[in-house]
Short mmCIF file of C-alpha atoms and ligand atoms in Angstrom, two decimals:
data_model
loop_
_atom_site.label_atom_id
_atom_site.label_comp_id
_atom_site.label_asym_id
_atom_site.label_seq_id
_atom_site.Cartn_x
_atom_site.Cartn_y
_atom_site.Cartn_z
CA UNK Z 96 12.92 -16.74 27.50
CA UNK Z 97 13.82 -14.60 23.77
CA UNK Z 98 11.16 -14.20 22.21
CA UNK Z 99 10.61 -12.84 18.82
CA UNK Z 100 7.27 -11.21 17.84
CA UNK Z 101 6.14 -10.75 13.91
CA UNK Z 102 3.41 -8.25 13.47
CA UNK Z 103 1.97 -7.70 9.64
CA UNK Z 104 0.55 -4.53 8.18
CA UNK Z 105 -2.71 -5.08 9.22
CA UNK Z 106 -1.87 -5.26 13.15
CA UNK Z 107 -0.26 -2.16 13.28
CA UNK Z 108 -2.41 -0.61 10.80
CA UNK Z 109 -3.10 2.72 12.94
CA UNK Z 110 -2.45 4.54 15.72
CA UNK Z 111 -5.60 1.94 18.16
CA UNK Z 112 -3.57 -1.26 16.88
CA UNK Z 113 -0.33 0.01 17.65
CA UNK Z 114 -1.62 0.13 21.36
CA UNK Z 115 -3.07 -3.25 21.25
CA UNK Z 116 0.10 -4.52 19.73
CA UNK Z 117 2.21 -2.87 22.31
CA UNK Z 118 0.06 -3.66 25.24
CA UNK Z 119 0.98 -7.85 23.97
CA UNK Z 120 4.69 -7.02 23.83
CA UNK Z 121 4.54 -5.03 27.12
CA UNK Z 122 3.02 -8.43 28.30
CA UNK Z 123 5.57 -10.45 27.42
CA UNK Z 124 8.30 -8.23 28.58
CA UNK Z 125 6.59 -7.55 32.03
CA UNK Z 126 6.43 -11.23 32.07
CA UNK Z 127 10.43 -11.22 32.21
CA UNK Z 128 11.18 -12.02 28.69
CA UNK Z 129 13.42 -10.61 26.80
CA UNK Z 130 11.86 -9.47 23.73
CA UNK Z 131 12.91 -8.49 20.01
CA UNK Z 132 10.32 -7.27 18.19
CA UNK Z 133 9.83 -7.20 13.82
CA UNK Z 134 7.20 -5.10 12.05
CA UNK Z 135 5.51 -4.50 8.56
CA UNK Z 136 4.33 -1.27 7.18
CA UNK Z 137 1.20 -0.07 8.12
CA UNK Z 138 -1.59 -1.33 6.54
CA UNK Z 139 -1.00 -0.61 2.34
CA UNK Z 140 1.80 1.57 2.43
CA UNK Z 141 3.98 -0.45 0.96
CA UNK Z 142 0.83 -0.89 -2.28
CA UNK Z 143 1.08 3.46 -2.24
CA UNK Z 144 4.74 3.38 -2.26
CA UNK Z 145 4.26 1.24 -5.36
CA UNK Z 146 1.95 2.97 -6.76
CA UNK Z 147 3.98 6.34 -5.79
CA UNK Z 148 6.41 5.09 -8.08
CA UNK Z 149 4.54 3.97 -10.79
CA UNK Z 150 3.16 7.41 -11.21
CA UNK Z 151 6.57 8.62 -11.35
CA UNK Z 152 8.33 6.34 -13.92
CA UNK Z 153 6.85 2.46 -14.15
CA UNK Z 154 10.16 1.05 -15.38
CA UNK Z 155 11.94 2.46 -11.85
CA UNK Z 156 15.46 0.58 -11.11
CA UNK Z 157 14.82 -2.61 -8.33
CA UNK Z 158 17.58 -0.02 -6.47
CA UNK Z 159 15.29 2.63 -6.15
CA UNK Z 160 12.03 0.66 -5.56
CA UNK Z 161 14.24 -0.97 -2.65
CA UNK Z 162 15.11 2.59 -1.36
CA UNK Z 163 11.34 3.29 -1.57
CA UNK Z 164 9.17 0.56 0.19
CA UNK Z 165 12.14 0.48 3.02
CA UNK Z 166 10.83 3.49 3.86
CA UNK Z 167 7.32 1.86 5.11
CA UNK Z 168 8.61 -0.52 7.91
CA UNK Z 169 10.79 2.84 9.39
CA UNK Z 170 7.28 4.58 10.05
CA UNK Z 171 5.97 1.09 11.91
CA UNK Z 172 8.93 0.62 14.45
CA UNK Z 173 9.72 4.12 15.62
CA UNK Z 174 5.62 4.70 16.34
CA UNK Z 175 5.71 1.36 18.00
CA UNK Z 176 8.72 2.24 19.93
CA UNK Z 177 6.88 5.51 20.94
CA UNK Z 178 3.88 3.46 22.02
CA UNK Z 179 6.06 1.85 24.25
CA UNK Z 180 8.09 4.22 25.48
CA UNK Z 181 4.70 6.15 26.61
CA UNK Z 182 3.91 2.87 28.41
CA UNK Z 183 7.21 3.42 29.91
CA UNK Z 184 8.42 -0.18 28.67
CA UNK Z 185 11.98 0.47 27.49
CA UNK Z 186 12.50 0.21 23.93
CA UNK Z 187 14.83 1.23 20.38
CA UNK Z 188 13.82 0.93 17.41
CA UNK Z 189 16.19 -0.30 14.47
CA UNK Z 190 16.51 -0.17 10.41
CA UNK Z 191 17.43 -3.86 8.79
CA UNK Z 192 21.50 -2.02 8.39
CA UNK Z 193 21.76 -0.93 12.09
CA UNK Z 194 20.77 -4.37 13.06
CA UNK Z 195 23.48 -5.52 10.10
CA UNK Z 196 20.78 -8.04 8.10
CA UNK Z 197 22.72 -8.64 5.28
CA UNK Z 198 21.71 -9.64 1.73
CA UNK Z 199 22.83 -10.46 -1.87
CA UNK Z 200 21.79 -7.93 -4.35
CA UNK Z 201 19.11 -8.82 -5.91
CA UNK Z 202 16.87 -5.88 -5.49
CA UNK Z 203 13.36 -7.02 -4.89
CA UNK Z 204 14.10 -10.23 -3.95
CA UNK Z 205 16.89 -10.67 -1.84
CA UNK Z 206 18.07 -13.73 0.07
CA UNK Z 207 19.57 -13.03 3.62
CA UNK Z 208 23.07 -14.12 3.56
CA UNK Z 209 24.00 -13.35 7.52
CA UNK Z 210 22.30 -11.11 10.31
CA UNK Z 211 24.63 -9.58 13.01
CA UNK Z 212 23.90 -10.10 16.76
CA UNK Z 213 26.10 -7.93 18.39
CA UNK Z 214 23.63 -4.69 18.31
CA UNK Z 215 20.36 -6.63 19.21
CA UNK Z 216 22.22 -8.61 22.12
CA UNK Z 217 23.54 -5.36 23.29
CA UNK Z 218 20.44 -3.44 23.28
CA UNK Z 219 18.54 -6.41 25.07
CA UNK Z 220 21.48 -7.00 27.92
CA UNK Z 221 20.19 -2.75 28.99
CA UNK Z 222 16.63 -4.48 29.14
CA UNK Z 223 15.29 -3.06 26.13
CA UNK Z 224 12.96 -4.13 24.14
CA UNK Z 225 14.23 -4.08 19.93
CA UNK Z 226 12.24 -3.21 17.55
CA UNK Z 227 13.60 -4.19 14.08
CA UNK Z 228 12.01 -3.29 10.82
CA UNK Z 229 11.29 -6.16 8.57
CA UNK Z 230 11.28 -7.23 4.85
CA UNK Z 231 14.37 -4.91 4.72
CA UNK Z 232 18.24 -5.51 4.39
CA UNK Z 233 21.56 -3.99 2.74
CA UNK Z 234 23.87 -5.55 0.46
CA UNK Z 235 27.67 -5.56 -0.30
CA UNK Z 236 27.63 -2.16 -1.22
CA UNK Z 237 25.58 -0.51 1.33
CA UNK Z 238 22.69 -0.38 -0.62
CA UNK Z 239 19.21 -1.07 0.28
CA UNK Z 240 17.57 -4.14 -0.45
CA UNK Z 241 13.93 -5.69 0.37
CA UNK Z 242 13.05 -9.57 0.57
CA UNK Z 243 10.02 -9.81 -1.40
CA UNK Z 244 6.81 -8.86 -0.64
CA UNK Z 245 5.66 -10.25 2.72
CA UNK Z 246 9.01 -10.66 3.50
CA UNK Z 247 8.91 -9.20 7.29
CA UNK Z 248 8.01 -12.97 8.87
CA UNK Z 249 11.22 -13.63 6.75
CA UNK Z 250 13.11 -11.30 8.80
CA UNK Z 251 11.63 -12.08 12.38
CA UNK Z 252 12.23 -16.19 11.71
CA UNK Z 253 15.99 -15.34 10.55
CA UNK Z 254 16.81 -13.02 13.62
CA UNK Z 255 15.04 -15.98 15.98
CA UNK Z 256 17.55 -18.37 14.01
CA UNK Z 257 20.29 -16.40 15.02
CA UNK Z 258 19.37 -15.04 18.41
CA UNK Z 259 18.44 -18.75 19.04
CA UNK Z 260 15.18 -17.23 20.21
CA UNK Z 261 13.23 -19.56 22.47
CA UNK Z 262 9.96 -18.50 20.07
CA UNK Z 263 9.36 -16.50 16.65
CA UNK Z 264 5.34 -15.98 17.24
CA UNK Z 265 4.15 -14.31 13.98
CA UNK Z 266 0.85 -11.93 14.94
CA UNK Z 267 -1.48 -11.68 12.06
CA UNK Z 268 -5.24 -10.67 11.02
CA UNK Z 269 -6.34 -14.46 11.36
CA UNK Z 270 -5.99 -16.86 14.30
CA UNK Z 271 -3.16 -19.49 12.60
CA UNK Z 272 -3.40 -21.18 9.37
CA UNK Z 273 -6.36 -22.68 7.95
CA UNK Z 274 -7.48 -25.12 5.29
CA UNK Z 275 -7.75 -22.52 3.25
CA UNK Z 276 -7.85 -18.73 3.16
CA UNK Z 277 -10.23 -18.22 5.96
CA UNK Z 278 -11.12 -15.29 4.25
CA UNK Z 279 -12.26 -16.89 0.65
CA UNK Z 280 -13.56 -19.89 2.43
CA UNK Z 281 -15.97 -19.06 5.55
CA UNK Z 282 -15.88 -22.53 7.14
CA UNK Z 283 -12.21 -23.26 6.67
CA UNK Z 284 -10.69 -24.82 9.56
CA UNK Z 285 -7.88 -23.66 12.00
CA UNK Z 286 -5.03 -26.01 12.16
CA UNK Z 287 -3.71 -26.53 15.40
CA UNK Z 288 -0.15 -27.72 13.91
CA UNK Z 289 1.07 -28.59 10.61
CA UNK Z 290 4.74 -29.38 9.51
CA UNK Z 291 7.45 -27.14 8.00
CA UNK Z 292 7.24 -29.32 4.79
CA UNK Z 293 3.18 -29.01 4.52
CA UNK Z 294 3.67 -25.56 5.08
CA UNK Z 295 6.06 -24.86 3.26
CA UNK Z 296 4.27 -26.08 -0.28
CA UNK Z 297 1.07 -24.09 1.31
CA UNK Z 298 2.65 -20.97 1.07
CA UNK Z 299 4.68 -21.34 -2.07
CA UNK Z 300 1.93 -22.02 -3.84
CA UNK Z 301 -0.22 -19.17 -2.66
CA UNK Z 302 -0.94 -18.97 1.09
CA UNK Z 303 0.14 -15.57 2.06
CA UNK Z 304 -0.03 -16.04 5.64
CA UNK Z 305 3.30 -16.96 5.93
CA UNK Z 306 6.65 -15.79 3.19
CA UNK Z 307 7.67 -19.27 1.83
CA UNK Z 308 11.15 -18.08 2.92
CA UNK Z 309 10.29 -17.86 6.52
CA UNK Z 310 9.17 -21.10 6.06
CA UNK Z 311 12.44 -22.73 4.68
CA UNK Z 312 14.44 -21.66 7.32
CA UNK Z 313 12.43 -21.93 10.38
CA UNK Z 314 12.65 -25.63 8.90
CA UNK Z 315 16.56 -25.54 8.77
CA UNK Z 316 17.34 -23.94 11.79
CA UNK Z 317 14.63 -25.55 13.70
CA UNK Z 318 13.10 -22.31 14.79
CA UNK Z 319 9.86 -22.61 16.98
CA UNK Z 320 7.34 -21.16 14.67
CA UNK Z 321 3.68 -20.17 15.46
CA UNK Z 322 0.78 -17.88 13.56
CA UNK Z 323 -1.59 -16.44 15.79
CA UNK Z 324 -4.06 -13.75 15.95
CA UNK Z 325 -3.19 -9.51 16.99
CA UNK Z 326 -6.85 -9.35 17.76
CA UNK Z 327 -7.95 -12.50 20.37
CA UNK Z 328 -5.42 -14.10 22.55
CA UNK Z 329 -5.69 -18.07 22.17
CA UNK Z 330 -3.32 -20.51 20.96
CA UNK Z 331 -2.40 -20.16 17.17
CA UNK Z 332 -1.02 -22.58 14.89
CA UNK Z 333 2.37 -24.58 15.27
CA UNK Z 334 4.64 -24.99 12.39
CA UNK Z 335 6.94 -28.15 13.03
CA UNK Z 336 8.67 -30.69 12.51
CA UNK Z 337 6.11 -33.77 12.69
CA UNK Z 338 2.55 -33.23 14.40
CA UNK Z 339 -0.08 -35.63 15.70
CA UNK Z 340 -2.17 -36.00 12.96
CA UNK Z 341 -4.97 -36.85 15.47
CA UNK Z 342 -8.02 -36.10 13.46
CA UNK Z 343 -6.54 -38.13 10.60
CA UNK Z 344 -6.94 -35.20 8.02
CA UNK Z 345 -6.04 -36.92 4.47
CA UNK Z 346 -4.84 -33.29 3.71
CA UNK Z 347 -3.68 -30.43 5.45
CA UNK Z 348 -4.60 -27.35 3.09
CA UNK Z 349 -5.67 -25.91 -0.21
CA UNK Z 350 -4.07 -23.04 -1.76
CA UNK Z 351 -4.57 -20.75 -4.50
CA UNK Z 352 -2.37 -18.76 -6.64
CA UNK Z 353 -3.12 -16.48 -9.44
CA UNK Z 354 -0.34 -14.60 -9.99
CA UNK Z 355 0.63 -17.08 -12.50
CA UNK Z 356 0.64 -17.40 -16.44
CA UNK Z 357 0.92 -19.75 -18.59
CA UNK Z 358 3.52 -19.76 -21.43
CA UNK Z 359 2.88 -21.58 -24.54
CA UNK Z 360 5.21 -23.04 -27.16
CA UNK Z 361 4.44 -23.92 -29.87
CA UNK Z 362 5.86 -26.61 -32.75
CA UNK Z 363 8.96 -27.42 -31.50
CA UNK Z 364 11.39 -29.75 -33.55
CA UNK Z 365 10.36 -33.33 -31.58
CA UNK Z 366 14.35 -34.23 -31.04
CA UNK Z 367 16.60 -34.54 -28.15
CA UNK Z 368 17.19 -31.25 -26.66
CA UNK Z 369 13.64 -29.78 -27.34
CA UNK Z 370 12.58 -29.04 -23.67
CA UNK Z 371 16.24 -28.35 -22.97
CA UNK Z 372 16.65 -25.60 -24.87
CA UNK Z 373 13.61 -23.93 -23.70
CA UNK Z 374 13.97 -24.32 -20.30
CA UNK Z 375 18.05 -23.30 -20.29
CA UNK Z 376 16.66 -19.65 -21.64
CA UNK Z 377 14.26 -19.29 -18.30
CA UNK Z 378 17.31 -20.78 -16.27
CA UNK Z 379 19.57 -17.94 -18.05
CA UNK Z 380 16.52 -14.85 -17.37
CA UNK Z 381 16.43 -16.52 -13.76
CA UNK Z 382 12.58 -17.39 -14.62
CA UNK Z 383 11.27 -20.25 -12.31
CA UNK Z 384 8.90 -22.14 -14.34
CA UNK Z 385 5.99 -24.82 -12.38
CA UNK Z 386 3.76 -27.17 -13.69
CA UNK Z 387 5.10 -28.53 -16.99
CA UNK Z 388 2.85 -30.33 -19.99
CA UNK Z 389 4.53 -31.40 -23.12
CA UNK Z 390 2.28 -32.78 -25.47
CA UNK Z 391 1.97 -33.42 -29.18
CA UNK Z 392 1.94 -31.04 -31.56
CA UNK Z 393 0.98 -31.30 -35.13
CA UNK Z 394 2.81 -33.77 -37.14
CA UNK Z 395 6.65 -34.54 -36.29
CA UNK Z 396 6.22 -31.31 -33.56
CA UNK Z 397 6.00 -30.87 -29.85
CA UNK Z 398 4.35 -28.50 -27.67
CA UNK Z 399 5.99 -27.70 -24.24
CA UNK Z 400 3.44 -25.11 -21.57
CA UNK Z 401 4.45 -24.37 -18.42
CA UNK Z 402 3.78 -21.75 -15.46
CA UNK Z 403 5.69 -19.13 -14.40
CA UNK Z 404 5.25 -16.16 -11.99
CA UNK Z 405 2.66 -13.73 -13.98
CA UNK Z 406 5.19 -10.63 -13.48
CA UNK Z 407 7.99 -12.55 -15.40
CA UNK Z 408 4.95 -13.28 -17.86
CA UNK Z 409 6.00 -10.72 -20.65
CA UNK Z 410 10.04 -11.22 -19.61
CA UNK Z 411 9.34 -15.15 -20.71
CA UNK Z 412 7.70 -14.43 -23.83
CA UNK Z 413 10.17 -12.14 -25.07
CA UNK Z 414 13.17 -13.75 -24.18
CA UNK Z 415 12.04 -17.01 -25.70
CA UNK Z 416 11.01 -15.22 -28.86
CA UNK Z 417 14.51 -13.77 -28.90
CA UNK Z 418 15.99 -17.66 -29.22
CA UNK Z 419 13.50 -18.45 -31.94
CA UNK Z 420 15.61 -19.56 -34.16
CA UNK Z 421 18.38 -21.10 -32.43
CA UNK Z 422 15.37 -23.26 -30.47
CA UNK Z 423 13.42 -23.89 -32.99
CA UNK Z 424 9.99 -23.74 -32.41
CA UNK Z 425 6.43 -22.13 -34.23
CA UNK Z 426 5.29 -19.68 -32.18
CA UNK Z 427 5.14 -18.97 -28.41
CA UNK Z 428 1.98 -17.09 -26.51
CA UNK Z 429 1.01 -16.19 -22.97
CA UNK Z 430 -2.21 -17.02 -20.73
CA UNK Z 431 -2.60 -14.88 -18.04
CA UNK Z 432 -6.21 -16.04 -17.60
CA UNK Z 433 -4.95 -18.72 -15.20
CA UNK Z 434 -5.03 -19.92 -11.87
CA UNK Z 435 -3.11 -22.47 -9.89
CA UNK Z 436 -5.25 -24.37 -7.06
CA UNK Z 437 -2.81 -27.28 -5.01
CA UNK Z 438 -4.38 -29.76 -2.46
CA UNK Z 439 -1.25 -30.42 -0.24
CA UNK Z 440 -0.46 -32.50 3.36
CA UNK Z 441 1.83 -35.44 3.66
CA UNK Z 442 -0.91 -37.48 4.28
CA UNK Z 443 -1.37 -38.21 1.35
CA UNK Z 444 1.89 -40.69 0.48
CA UNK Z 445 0.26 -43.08 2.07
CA UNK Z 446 -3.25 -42.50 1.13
CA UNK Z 447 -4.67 -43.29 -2.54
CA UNK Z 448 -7.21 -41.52 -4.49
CA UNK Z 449 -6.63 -38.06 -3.00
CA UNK Z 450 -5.97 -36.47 -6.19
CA UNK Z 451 -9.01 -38.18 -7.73
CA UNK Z 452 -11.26 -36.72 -4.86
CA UNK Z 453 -9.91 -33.51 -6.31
CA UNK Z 454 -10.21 -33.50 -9.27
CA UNK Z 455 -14.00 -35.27 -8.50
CA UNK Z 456 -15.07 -31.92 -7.12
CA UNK Z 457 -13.90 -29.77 -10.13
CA UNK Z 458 -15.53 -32.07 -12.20
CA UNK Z 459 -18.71 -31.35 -10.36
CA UNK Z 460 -18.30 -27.37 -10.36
CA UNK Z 461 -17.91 -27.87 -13.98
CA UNK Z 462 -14.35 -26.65 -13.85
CA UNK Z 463 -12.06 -27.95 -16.69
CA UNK Z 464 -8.51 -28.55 -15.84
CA UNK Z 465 -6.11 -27.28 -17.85
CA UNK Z 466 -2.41 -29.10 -16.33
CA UNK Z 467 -1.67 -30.90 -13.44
CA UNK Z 468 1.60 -31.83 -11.83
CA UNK Z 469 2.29 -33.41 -8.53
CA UNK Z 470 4.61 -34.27 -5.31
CA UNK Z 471 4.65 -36.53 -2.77
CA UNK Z 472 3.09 -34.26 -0.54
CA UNK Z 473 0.42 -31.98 -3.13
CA UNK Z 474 -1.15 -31.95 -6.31
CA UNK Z 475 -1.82 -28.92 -8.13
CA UNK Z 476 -4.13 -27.88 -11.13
CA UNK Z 477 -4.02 -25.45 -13.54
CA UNK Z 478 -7.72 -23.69 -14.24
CA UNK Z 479 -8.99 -20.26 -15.63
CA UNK Z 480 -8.85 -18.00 -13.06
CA UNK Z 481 -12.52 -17.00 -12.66
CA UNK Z 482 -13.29 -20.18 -11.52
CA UNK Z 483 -10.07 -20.55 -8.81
CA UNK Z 484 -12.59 -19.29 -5.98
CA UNK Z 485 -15.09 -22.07 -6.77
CA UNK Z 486 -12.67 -24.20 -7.11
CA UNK Z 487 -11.58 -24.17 -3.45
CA UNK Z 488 -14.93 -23.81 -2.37
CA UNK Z 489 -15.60 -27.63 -3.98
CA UNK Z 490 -12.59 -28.86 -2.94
CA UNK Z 491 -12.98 -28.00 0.44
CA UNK Z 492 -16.31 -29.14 0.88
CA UNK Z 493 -15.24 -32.32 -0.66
CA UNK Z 494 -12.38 -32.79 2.04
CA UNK Z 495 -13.39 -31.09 5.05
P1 ADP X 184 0.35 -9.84 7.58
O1 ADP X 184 0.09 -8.46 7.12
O2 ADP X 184 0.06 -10.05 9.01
O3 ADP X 184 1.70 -10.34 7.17
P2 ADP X 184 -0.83 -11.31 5.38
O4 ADP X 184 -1.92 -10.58 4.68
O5 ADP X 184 0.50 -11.36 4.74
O6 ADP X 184 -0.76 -10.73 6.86
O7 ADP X 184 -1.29 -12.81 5.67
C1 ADP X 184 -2.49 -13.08 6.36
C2 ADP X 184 -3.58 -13.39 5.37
O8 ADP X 184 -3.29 -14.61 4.71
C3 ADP X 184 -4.93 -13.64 5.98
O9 ADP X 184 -5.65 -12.43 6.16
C4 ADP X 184 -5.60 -14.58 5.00
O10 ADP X 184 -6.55 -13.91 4.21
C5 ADP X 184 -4.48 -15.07 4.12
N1 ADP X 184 -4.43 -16.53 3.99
C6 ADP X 184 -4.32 -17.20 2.83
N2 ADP X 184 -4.34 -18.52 3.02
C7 ADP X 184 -4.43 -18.72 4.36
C8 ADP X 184 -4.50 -19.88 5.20
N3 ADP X 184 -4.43 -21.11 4.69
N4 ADP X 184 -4.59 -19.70 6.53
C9 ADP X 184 -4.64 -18.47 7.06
N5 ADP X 184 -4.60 -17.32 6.32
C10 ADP X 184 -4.50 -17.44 4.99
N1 LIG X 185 5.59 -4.41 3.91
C1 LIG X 185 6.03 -5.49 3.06
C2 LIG X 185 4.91 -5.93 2.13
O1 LIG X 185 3.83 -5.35 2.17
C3 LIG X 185 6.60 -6.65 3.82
C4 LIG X 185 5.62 -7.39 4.70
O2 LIG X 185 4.52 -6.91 4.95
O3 LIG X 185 5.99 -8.46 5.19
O4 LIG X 185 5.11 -6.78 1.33
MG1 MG X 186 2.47 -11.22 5.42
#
């Protein structure tokens, strides 16, 4: 079999988890697998790269902050390649360009548009075992570009897409996904499956454990997908296609997010075109805005909130204040005081008063909701963010 193995920051955190991590790829090579292995940065480096930077100059170029946190992943896969090669397990280490994992150019943030094969199939037809660093790529140009943070399971679910890997197995610090963060929530439960589309809304709207990207294209190209543990070797957590829902959960997960905000604006001319207008100046500063509430406003006026991510916060603000006049509109503000909390699972198409359960148990934390938007398969709320953690608590006590 190919088999691609993800391991985060935490796994390979120092120089005792390296060995543990390279004792379970030496397993599954001895085993007679071919294997390509993806790795994080150790532990924070990529937060002290950050904050390297932002010692040096806070308003640093996308280019150069690309150039920067590359750096961390480089560390990760020529130690782990050491590991191995002390184990005497065959192994090379690769950067995102020697593999050829090519993006756009949007610094920061990029999208993979192809990944080469030829130097990975090479290096695995002399036995080898490939050790590719993740969350990294290079553009047109030849510059450097990063995915967005978390982006390594990105990387390792693209190369299995490609390589038609038999597996992409992403190693983390908890054993699979849970009905919530496992880490917030003590009793949360381990999910033995869930599907790319349940997943896929979990970790958009906050569930780190996997990078929504990864997500979306294990989805399109079908890839086997599982989370399991680095520490304690048992089964993990499927992500696919449909499951057997066999305990009849009404939903799959809860998620939190607080790197939102919440813009604000205010008296807007109540005519066609209001909510256009606003919205076409995020589309233009390539702002993606969530949960939307238009309401009234005082008389003859409208007010239009709505979330975006809390780094574009200030960009938002600005930009609309900039189109003032040619919107037409009061006065905007900003809210970064908020936090998003979604229910999702597609159980719940066919299952009424799911949301009301919800919004039962914030009702009985005292927590006030502030917007709420939904899909077929979640419903999220809008509340001040230092009530988000009780917020899941009650929640998940009410539906687990
Ligand atoms: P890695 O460094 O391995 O990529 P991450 O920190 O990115 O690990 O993701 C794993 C973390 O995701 C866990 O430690 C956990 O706290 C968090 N998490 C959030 N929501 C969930 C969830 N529903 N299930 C499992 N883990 C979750
Ligand atoms: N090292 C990067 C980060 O911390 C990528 C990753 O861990 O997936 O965001
Ligand atoms: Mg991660």
């Amino acid at each position: 079999m190919l088999i691609v193995q993800k391991f985060g920051g935490s796994s390979v955190a120092d120089a005792e988890k390296i060995e543990r991590v390279a004792n379970i790829i030496a397993d599954t090579y001895n085993e007679g697998n071919d294997v390509v292995v993806v790795l994080s940065a150790q532990g924070d480096t990529t937060d002290d790269l950050v904050q390297k930077a932002r010692e040096i100059n806070p308003r640093a170029t996308n280019r150069e902050m690309d150039m920067l946190l590359s750096v961390g992943e480089q560390i990760s896969i020529a130690l782990m390649s050491m590991q191995l090669q002390k184990m005497r397990i065959p192994a090379i280490s690769l950067t995102g360009w020697q593999v050829g994992v090519e993006t756009d150019s949007s610094y920061g943030m990029a999208r993979i548009r192809k990944v080469h094969t030829e130097r990975m199939r090479e290096e695995l037809a002399k036995n080898k075992v490939v050790i590719v660093a993740g969350f990294q790529g290079i553009n047109k140009s030849g510059d450097i570009t990063t995915l967005g943070r978390g982006g390594s399971d990105t990387t390792a679910v693209a190369i299995a897409a490609v390589l038609r890997a038999d597996k992409c197995q992403i190693y983390t610090d908890v054993e699979g996904v849970f009905t919530a963060d496992p880490r917030k929530v003590p009793n949360a439960k381990k999910l033995e499956e869930i599907t790319y589309d349940e997943m896929l809304e979990l970790s958009s709207l906050g569930a780190q454990v996997l990078h929504n990207r990864s997500v979306e294209m294990a989805k399109r190209f079908k890839v086997d997908l599982e989370v399991l543990s680095s520490y304690v070797r048992k089964p993990g957590t499927k992500v696919k296609e449909v499951v057997k829902n066999v305990e009849k959960m009404k939903i799959a997960g809860i998620a939190k997010d607080t790197n939102v905000a919440r813009v604000t604006v205010v008296g807007l001319t109540d005519e066609p075109g209001a909510a256009y207008k606003v919205f076409q100046v995020m589309g233009k500063a390539k702002i993606n805005v969530d949960v939307i509430l238009q309401s009234m406003g005082r008389e003859g006026t409208n007010d239009i909130s709505f979330t975006v991510p809390q780094k574009l916060g200030e960009t938002a603000l600005s930009e609309l204040a900039a189109y003032k006049d040619s919107i037409g509109f009061d006065h905007v503000s900003l809210d970064t005081t908020v936090a998003k909390v979604s229910i999702v699972g597609t159980g719940m198409m066919d299952s009424a008063g799911i949301a009301s359960m919800m919004f039962e148990a914030l009702y009985e934390t005292s927590i006030n909701i502030q917007m709420i938007s939904t899909s077929e398969i979640k419903v999220s709320v809008l509340i001040d963010e230092s009530r988000a953690d009780d917020a899941v608590a009650a929640i998940h006590a009410k539906f687990f």
